[in-house]
Amino acid sequence: MDRTNEAYGAEPGLRHSVADGVATVVISHPARRNAMTAAMWRELPGLLARLGRDPAVRVLVLTGDGGTFCAGADITSLGPAVPDESPQELAVRAEDALAAFPKPSLAAVRGYCVGGGCQLAAACDLRFAEEGASFGITPAKLGIVYPASSTRRLVSLVGPATAKYLLFSGELIGTERALRTGLVDEVLPAGELGKRVAEFARVLAARSQLTQAAAKEFAAGRADREAHWAEQARGSGDTAEGVAAFLERRPPRFTWSG
């Protein structure tokens, strides 16, 4: 099944489509290198909630329109329109919603992945990048205190030394260093990112959602749900199906969906 929303005009916004178990969300604001407007930050948590509940969605891919992932926040749009709602709170809310997405998420990065864009990419489970992409976290250039939750997430990915380098300096790094430090998981030659992301998303969509959901919780540090997941495994039939498929040399047909 293939579903695509209609927000494909020149106006900034979030486009999304669902096909073959993969939901693709596209950050689209080409006039400003896909910088996120306040409206886009506000829209993202609700969109993710809907996609997370959709039984047709098994994997989420987040990417940018054209040759750029996201150059951060569109500063010109961030005068708060809601009382007591700061631009930083909007970004953190969106980032937290992405990190909490119940299924595997993958950021497909081309070009600039800077500021709030890097914040979003770091909130995904995995990050694949095209050679020539640039990564940076720039609050030190603006006198902004980077959120504690975002800092902890960055440290968990790249370690404290690289996190401090990025946060203290605001300097951009390339794909070679991003791969070496763990900020990205794979780097692809120019023109090959889309094919590799589609291929790997199909792999993820074919695997057990039970395994993925439990692993995502455990990897995030949650340690109080082992009994829950053991019970889910006993009742799911996924283990028996996986073993049978292996012995019969056929693709498994996993049925657990949360």
Coordinates of C-alpha atoms in Angstrom, one line a residue:
M1 CA 0.0 0.0 0.0
D2 CA 1.3 3.5 -0.9
R3 CA -0.1 6.6 0.7
T4 CA 1.3 10.1 0.2
N5 CA 0.2 13.4 1.7
E6 CA -0.5 16.4 -0.5
A7 CA 1.8 19.0 1.0
Y8 CA 4.2 19.1 -1.9
G9 CA 4.1 22.8 -2.7
A10 CA 6.8 25.4 -2.2
E11 CA 5.6 26.3 1.3
P12 CA 7.7 24.9 4.2
G13 CA 6.2 21.8 5.7
L14 CA 6.6 18.1 6.5
R15 CA 5.7 15.7 3.7
H16 CA 5.1 12.1 4.4
S17 CA 4.3 8.8 2.6
V18 CA 3.8 5.2 3.5
A19 CA 4.7 2.4 1.2
D20 CA 5.6 -1.3 1.9
G21 CA 5.8 -0.8 5.6
V22 CA 8.1 2.2 5.5
A23 CA 6.9 5.7 6.5
T24 CA 9.1 8.4 5.0
V25 CA 8.9 11.9 6.5
V26 CA 10.6 14.7 4.4
I27 CA 11.6 18.0 5.9
S28 CA 10.8 20.5 3.1
H29 CA 11.9 24.1 3.2
P30 CA 14.2 24.4 0.3
A31 CA 14.5 28.2 0.4
R32 CA 16.3 27.9 3.8
R33 CA 18.1 24.6 3.4
N34 CA 15.2 22.8 5.0
A35 CA 15.4 24.8 8.3
M36 CA 12.5 23.9 10.6
T37 CA 9.9 26.6 11.1
A38 CA 8.0 26.9 14.4
A39 CA 5.0 25.4 12.6
M40 CA 7.1 22.4 11.5
W41 CA 8.4 21.8 15.0
R42 CA 4.9 21.8 16.3
E43 CA 3.6 19.5 13.5
L44 CA 6.2 16.8 13.9
P45 CA 5.1 15.2 17.3
G46 CA 1.5 14.8 16.1
L47 CA 2.6 13.3 12.8
L48 CA 4.9 10.9 14.5
A49 CA 2.1 9.8 16.9
R50 CA -0.2 9.0 14.0
L51 CA 2.5 7.1 12.1
G52 CA 3.5 5.2 15.2
R53 CA -0.1 4.0 15.7
D54 CA -0.5 3.0 12.0
P55 CA -0.3 -0.8 11.7
A56 CA 0.9 -0.4 8.1
V57 CA 4.1 1.4 9.4
R58 CA 7.0 -0.8 10.5
V59 CA 9.9 1.6 9.9
L60 CA 10.4 5.4 9.8
V61 CA 12.8 7.2 7.5
L62 CA 13.5 10.9 8.1
T63 CA 15.2 12.9 5.4
G64 CA 15.4 16.3 3.8
D65 CA 14.1 17.7 0.5
G66 CA 16.7 17.8 -2.2
G67 CA 20.4 17.9 -1.3
T68 CA 20.1 19.0 2.3
F69 CA 18.9 17.2 5.4
C70 CA 18.1 20.2 7.7
A71 CA 20.1 23.3 8.4
G72 CA 18.5 23.7 11.9
A73 CA 15.8 26.1 13.1
D74 CA 14.5 28.9 10.9
I75 CA 15.3 31.7 13.3
T76 CA 13.1 34.1 11.4
S77 CA 10.0 32.0 12.3
L78 CA 10.7 31.3 15.9
G79 CA 9.0 34.2 17.7
P80 CA 6.8 32.2 20.0
A81 CA 3.1 32.4 19.1
V82 CA 2.0 30.5 22.2
P83 CA 2.5 31.9 25.6
D84 CA 5.3 30.3 27.6
E85 CA 6.4 28.2 24.6
S86 CA 10.0 28.8 23.8
P87 CA 11.6 27.8 20.5
Q88 CA 13.9 25.4 22.4
E89 CA 10.9 23.7 24.0
L90 CA 9.4 23.2 20.5
A91 CA 12.6 21.5 19.3
V92 CA 12.9 19.3 22.4
R93 CA 9.3 18.2 22.2
A94 CA 9.8 17.2 18.5
E95 CA 13.1 15.5 19.3
D96 CA 11.7 13.6 22.2
A97 CA 8.7 12.4 20.1
L98 CA 11.2 11.1 17.5
A99 CA 13.3 9.3 20.1
A100 CA 10.1 7.7 21.5
F101 CA 8.8 6.5 18.1
P102 CA 7.9 2.9 18.8
K103 CA 9.4 1.4 15.6
P104 CA 12.9 1.6 14.1
S105 CA 13.8 5.1 12.8
L106 CA 16.5 6.0 10.3
A107 CA 17.8 9.4 9.3
A108 CA 19.0 9.6 5.7
V109 CA 21.3 12.6 5.5
R110 CA 22.6 14.6 2.6
G111 CA 24.3 18.0 2.8
Y112 CA 23.9 20.0 5.9
C113 CA 22.7 18.4 9.1
V114 CA 23.2 21.3 11.5
G115 CA 21.8 22.6 14.8
G116 CA 18.2 21.4 15.2
G117 CA 18.7 19.1 12.2
C118 CA 21.5 17.3 13.9
Q119 CA 19.3 17.2 17.0
L120 CA 16.6 15.3 15.0
A121 CA 19.1 13.0 13.3
A122 CA 20.6 12.1 16.7
A123 CA 17.1 11.2 18.0
C124 CA 16.7 8.6 15.3
D125 CA 17.8 5.0 16.0
L126 CA 20.2 5.0 13.0
R127 CA 21.9 7.5 10.7
F128 CA 23.0 6.9 7.1
A129 CA 24.8 9.7 5.3
E130 CA 26.0 10.5 1.8
E131 CA 29.6 11.5 1.3
G132 CA 30.0 15.2 1.6
A133 CA 27.4 15.7 4.3
S134 CA 28.3 18.1 7.1
F135 CA 27.3 17.8 10.8
G136 CA 27.3 20.4 13.5
I137 CA 25.7 21.6 16.7
T138 CA 25.9 25.4 16.9
P139 CA 24.4 26.8 20.1
A140 CA 27.8 28.3 21.1
K141 CA 27.6 30.6 18.1
L142 CA 24.3 32.0 19.3
G143 CA 24.8 32.0 23.1
I144 CA 22.1 29.3 23.5
V145 CA 22.2 26.6 26.3
Y146 CA 21.8 23.3 24.6
P147 CA 19.1 21.2 26.3
A148 CA 20.2 18.6 28.9
S149 CA 18.3 15.8 27.3
S150 CA 19.8 16.6 23.9
T151 CA 23.3 16.7 25.4
R152 CA 22.9 13.4 27.1
R153 CA 21.6 11.8 23.8
L154 CA 24.6 13.2 21.9
V155 CA 27.0 11.9 24.6
S156 CA 25.5 8.5 24.3
L157 CA 26.2 8.5 20.6
V158 CA 29.7 10.0 20.3
G159 CA 31.1 10.0 23.8
P160 CA 31.8 13.0 26.0
A161 CA 35.0 14.2 24.2
T162 CA 33.4 14.5 20.8
A163 CA 30.2 15.9 22.3
K164 CA 32.2 18.6 23.9
Y165 CA 34.1 19.3 20.7
L166 CA 30.9 19.8 18.8
L167 CA 29.1 21.8 21.5
F168 CA 32.0 24.0 22.6
S169 CA 33.1 25.0 19.1
G170 CA 30.0 24.8 16.9
E171 CA 32.3 23.6 14.2
L172 CA 31.1 21.4 11.4
I173 CA 32.6 17.9 10.8
G174 CA 32.4 15.7 7.7
T175 CA 31.2 12.2 7.2
E176 CA 34.6 10.6 7.8
R177 CA 34.8 11.9 11.4
A178 CA 31.1 11.4 11.9
L179 CA 31.5 7.8 11.1
R180 CA 34.6 7.4 13.2
T181 CA 32.9 8.9 16.3
G182 CA 29.6 7.0 15.9
L183 CA 27.5 10.0 14.9
V184 CA 26.6 8.1 11.7
D185 CA 26.4 4.3 11.1
E186 CA 27.0 4.2 7.3
V187 CA 28.5 6.5 4.7
L188 CA 27.5 6.0 1.1
P189 CA 29.0 7.4 -2.1
A190 CA 27.2 10.2 -3.9
G191 CA 24.0 8.9 -5.6
E192 CA 23.8 5.7 -3.6
L193 CA 22.1 6.8 -0.3
G194 CA 18.5 6.5 -1.5
K195 CA 19.0 2.9 -2.8
R196 CA 20.8 1.8 0.4
V197 CA 18.2 3.4 2.7
A198 CA 15.4 1.7 0.8
E199 CA 17.2 -1.6 0.9
F200 CA 17.9 -1.4 4.6
A201 CA 14.4 -0.2 5.4
R202 CA 13.0 -3.3 3.7
V203 CA 15.3 -5.4 5.9
L204 CA 14.0 -3.8 9.0
A205 CA 10.4 -4.1 7.9
A206 CA 10.9 -7.8 7.4
R207 CA 12.3 -8.5 10.9
S208 CA 10.4 -9.2 14.1
Q209 CA 8.7 -6.0 15.5
L210 CA 8.7 -7.8 18.9
T211 CA 12.5 -8.1 18.9
Q212 CA 12.9 -4.5 17.7
A213 CA 10.5 -3.0 20.2
A214 CA 12.1 -4.8 23.2
A215 CA 15.6 -3.9 22.0
K216 CA 14.7 -0.3 21.5
E217 CA 13.5 0.0 25.2
F218 CA 16.5 -1.9 26.6
A219 CA 19.0 0.1 24.5
A220 CA 17.4 3.3 25.9
G221 CA 18.2 2.1 29.4
R222 CA 14.8 0.8 30.5
A223 CA 15.3 -2.1 32.8
D224 CA 11.9 -2.7 34.4
R225 CA 10.1 -4.4 31.6
E226 CA 11.9 -7.7 31.1
A227 CA 9.0 -9.6 32.5
H228 CA 6.6 -7.7 30.2
W229 CA 8.7 -8.6 27.1
A230 CA 9.1 -12.2 28.2
E231 CA 5.4 -12.5 28.4
Q232 CA 5.0 -10.8 25.0
A233 CA 7.4 -13.3 23.5
R234 CA 5.6 -16.3 25.0
G235 CA 2.3 -15.2 23.5
S236 CA 3.5 -13.9 20.2
G237 CA 4.4 -16.9 18.2
D238 CA 7.3 -15.0 16.6
T239 CA 10.0 -17.2 18.1
A240 CA 8.3 -20.4 16.8
E241 CA 7.8 -18.8 13.4
G242 CA 11.4 -17.6 13.2
V243 CA 12.7 -21.0 14.0
A244 CA 10.4 -22.7 11.6
A245 CA 11.2 -20.3 8.8
F246 CA 15.0 -20.9 9.4
L247 CA 14.6 -24.6 9.2
E248 CA 12.4 -24.5 6.2
R249 CA 14.6 -21.9 4.5
R250 CA 11.9 -19.4 3.8
P251 CA 11.3 -15.8 4.9
P252 CA 9.5 -15.6 8.3
R253 CA 6.0 -14.2 8.6
F254 CA 6.1 -12.4 12.0
T255 CA 2.8 -11.3 13.3
W256 CA 3.4 -9.4 16.6
S257 CA 2.6 -5.8 16.2
G258 CA 2.3 -4.4 19.7

